[in-house]
């Protein structure tokens, strides 16, 4: 898990992909909330890295070699 986290920030391609996803998530949150109440809505912007962190935390459970065929 930690190797996936650190390898995600090693090369330029991975960094660009992660930043692109984060920019798209930020755009989605901003467009939905329209930042009408900046203080409360800006707290939603803290949720931007959660999908990447969720993937890193759960990727070990989706390894195809660990799936049993019963």
mmCIF file with all atom_site columns, C-alpha atoms in Angstrom:
data_model
loop_
_atom_site.group_PDB
_atom_site.id
_atom_site.type_symbol
_atom_site.label_atom_id
_atom_site.label_alt_id
_atom_site.label_comp_id
_atom_site.label_asym_id
_atom_site.label_entity_id
_atom_site.label_seq_id
_atom_site.pdbx_PDB_ins_code
_atom_site.Cartn_x
_atom_site.Cartn_y
_atom_site.Cartn_z
_atom_site.occupancy
_atom_site.B_iso_or_equiv
_atom_site.pdbx_formal_charge
_atom_site.auth_seq_id
_atom_site.auth_comp_id
_atom_site.auth_asym_id
_atom_site.auth_atom_id
_atom_site.pdbx_PDB_model_num
ATOM 1  C CA . UNK A 1 1  ? 0.000   0.000   0.000   1.00 0.00 ? 1  UNK A CA 1
ATOM 2  C CA . UNK A 1 2  ? 2.735   2.477   0.885   1.00 0.00 ? 2  UNK A CA 1
ATOM 3  C CA . UNK A 1 3  ? 4.673   1.602   -2.269  1.00 0.00 ? 3  UNK A CA 1
ATOM 4  C CA . UNK A 1 4  ? 1.597   2.425   -4.382  1.00 0.00 ? 4  UNK A CA 1
ATOM 5  C CA . UNK A 1 5  ? 1.260   5.753   -2.587  1.00 0.00 ? 5  UNK A CA 1
ATOM 6  C CA . UNK A 1 6  ? 4.893   6.710   -3.099  1.00 0.00 ? 6  UNK A CA 1
ATOM 7  C CA . UNK A 1 7  ? 5.024   5.400   -6.678  1.00 0.00 ? 7  UNK A CA 1
ATOM 8  C CA . UNK A 1 8  ? 2.021   7.565   -7.512  1.00 0.00 ? 8  UNK A CA 1
ATOM 9  C CA . UNK A 1 9  ? 4.147   10.656  -6.952  1.00 0.00 ? 9  UNK A CA 1
ATOM 10 C CA . UNK A 1 10 ? 7.443   9.481   -8.483  1.00 0.00 ? 10 UNK A CA 1
ATOM 11 C CA . UNK A 1 11 ? 7.118   10.141  -12.184 1.00 0.00 ? 11 UNK A CA 1
ATOM 12 C CA . UNK A 1 12 ? 5.676   13.131  -14.006 1.00 0.00 ? 12 UNK A CA 1
ATOM 13 C CA . UNK A 1 13 ? 2.964   11.113  -15.783 1.00 0.00 ? 13 UNK A CA 1
ATOM 14 C CA . UNK A 1 14 ? 1.416   9.875   -12.526 1.00 0.00 ? 14 UNK A CA 1
ATOM 15 C CA . UNK A 1 15 ? 1.542   13.338  -10.985 1.00 0.00 ? 15 UNK A CA 1
ATOM 16 C CA . UNK A 1 16 ? -0.177  14.861  -14.026 1.00 0.00 ? 16 UNK A CA 1
ATOM 17 C CA . UNK A 1 17 ? -2.900  12.194  -13.938 1.00 0.00 ? 17 UNK A CA 1
ATOM 18 C CA . UNK A 1 18 ? -3.551  12.685  -10.213 1.00 0.00 ? 18 UNK A CA 1
ATOM 19 C CA . UNK A 1 19 ? -3.588  16.474  -10.522 1.00 0.00 ? 19 UNK A CA 1
ATOM 20 C CA . UNK A 1 20 ? -5.931  16.210  -13.510 1.00 0.00 ? 20 UNK A CA 1
ATOM 21 C CA . UNK A 1 21 ? -8.342  14.054  -11.519 1.00 0.00 ? 21 UNK A CA 1
ATOM 22 C CA . UNK A 1 22 ? -8.152  16.450  -8.591  1.00 0.00 ? 22 UNK A CA 1
ATOM 23 C CA . UNK A 1 23 ? -8.846  19.429  -10.865 1.00 0.00 ? 23 UNK A CA 1
ATOM 24 C CA . UNK A 1 24 ? -11.884 17.662  -12.323 1.00 0.00 ? 24 UNK A CA 1
ATOM 25 C CA . UNK A 1 25 ? -13.174 16.823  -8.843  1.00 0.00 ? 25 UNK A CA 1
ATOM 26 C CA . UNK A 1 26 ? -12.632 20.423  -7.737  1.00 0.00 ? 26 UNK A CA 1
ATOM 27 C CA . UNK A 1 27 ? -14.475 21.708  -10.809 1.00 0.00 ? 27 UNK A CA 1
ATOM 28 C CA . UNK A 1 28 ? -17.383 19.364  -10.089 1.00 0.00 ? 28 UNK A CA 1
ATOM 29 C CA . UNK A 1 29 ? -17.643 20.448  -6.468  1.00 0.00 ? 29 UNK A CA 1
ATOM 30 C CA . UNK A 1 30 ? -17.393 24.130  -7.357  1.00 0.00 ? 30 UNK A CA 1
ATOM 31 C CA . UNK A 1 31 ? -19.969 23.827  -10.132 1.00 0.00 ? 31 UNK A CA 1
ATOM 32 C CA . UNK A 1 32 ? -22.433 21.979  -7.881  1.00 0.00 ? 32 UNK A CA 1
ATOM 33 C CA . UNK A 1 33 ? -22.107 24.289  -4.893  1.00 0.00 ? 33 UNK A CA 1
ATOM 34 C CA . UNK A 1 34 ? -21.529 27.459  -6.948  1.00 0.00 ? 34 UNK A CA 1
ATOM 35 C CA . UNK A 1 35 ? -19.639 28.667  -3.859  1.00 0.00 ? 35 UNK A CA 1
ATOM 36 C CA . UNK A 1 36 ? -22.691 30.584  -2.666  1.00 0.00 ? 36 UNK A CA 1
ATOM 37 C CA . UNK A 1 37 ? -21.559 30.140  0.930   1.00 0.00 ? 37 UNK A CA 1
ATOM 38 C CA . UNK A 1 38 ? -17.761 30.179  0.552   1.00 0.00 ? 38 UNK A CA 1
ATOM 39 C CA . UNK A 1 39 ? -16.869 29.138  4.086   1.00 0.00 ? 39 UNK A CA 1
ATOM 40 C CA . UNK A 1 40 ? -19.068 26.041  4.207   1.00 0.00 ? 40 UNK A CA 1
ATOM 41 C CA . UNK A 1 41 ? -18.621 25.116  0.564   1.00 0.00 ? 41 UNK A CA 1
ATOM 42 C CA . UNK A 1 42 ? -14.858 25.449  0.704   1.00 0.00 ? 42 UNK A CA 1
ATOM 43 C CA . UNK A 1 43 ? -14.851 22.648  3.264   1.00 0.00 ? 43 UNK A CA 1
ATOM 44 C CA . UNK A 1 44 ? -16.139 20.374  0.487   1.00 0.00 ? 44 UNK A CA 1
ATOM 45 C CA . UNK A 1 45 ? -12.909 21.091  -1.375  1.00 0.00 ? 45 UNK A CA 1
ATOM 46 C CA . UNK A 1 46 ? -11.107 19.134  1.328   1.00 0.00 ? 46 UNK A CA 1
ATOM 47 C CA . UNK A 1 47 ? -12.828 16.035  -0.090  1.00 0.00 ? 47 UNK A CA 1
ATOM 48 C CA . UNK A 1 48 ? -10.958 16.283  -3.400  1.00 0.00 ? 48 UNK A CA 1
ATOM 49 C CA . UNK A 1 49 ? -8.144  13.786  -2.607  1.00 0.00 ? 49 UNK A CA 1
ATOM 50 C CA . UNK A 1 50 ? -10.518 11.185  -1.104  1.00 0.00 ? 50 UNK A CA 1
ATOM 51 C CA . UNK A 1 51 ? -11.094 9.130   -4.295  1.00 0.00 ? 51 UNK A CA 1
ATOM 52 C CA . UNK A 1 52 ? -7.333  8.738   -4.806  1.00 0.00 ? 52 UNK A CA 1
ATOM 53 C CA . UNK A 1 53 ? -6.835  7.782   -1.168  1.00 0.00 ? 53 UNK A CA 1
ATOM 54 C CA . UNK A 1 54 ? -9.744  5.332   -1.365  1.00 0.00 ? 54 UNK A CA 1
ATOM 55 C CA . UNK A 1 55 ? -8.144  3.665   -4.388  1.00 0.00 ? 55 UNK A CA 1
ATOM 56 C CA . UNK A 1 56 ? -4.769  3.404   -2.653  1.00 0.00 ? 56 UNK A CA 1
ATOM 57 C CA . UNK A 1 57 ? -6.339  1.950   0.497   1.00 0.00 ? 57 UNK A CA 1
ATOM 58 C CA . UNK A 1 58 ? -8.527  -0.604  -1.306  1.00 0.00 ? 58 UNK A CA 1
ATOM 59 C CA . UNK A 1 59 ? -6.313  -1.615  -4.232  1.00 0.00 ? 59 UNK A CA 1
ATOM 60 C CA . UNK A 1 60 ? -4.874  -4.527  -2.269  1.00 0.00 ? 60 UNK A CA 1
ATOM 61 C CA . UNK A 1 61 ? -8.331  -6.112  -2.113  1.00 0.00 ? 61 UNK A CA 1
ATOM 62 C CA . UNK A 1 62 ? -8.753  -6.081  -5.902  1.00 0.00 ? 62 UNK A CA 1
ATOM 63 C CA . UNK A 1 63 ? -5.640  -8.019  -6.881  1.00 0.00 ? 63 UNK A CA 1
ATOM 64 C CA . UNK A 1 64 ? -6.834  -10.568 -9.486  1.00 0.00 ? 64 UNK A CA 1
ATOM 65 C CA . UNK A 1 65 ? -4.291  -13.155 -8.354  1.00 0.00 ? 65 UNK A CA 1
ATOM 66 C CA . UNK A 1 66 ? -5.881  -13.205 -4.887  1.00 0.00 ? 66 UNK A CA 1
ATOM 67 C CA . UNK A 1 67 ? -9.407  -13.935 -6.129  1.00 0.00 ? 67 UNK A CA 1
ATOM 68 C CA . UNK A 1 68 ? -10.422 -17.514 -5.415  1.00 0.00 ? 68 UNK A CA 1
ATOM 69 C CA . UNK A 1 69 ? -12.383 -19.508 -7.952  1.00 0.00 ? 69 UNK A CA 1
ATOM 70 C CA . UNK A 1 70 ? -14.804 -21.674 -5.987  1.00 0.00 ? 70 UNK A CA 1
#
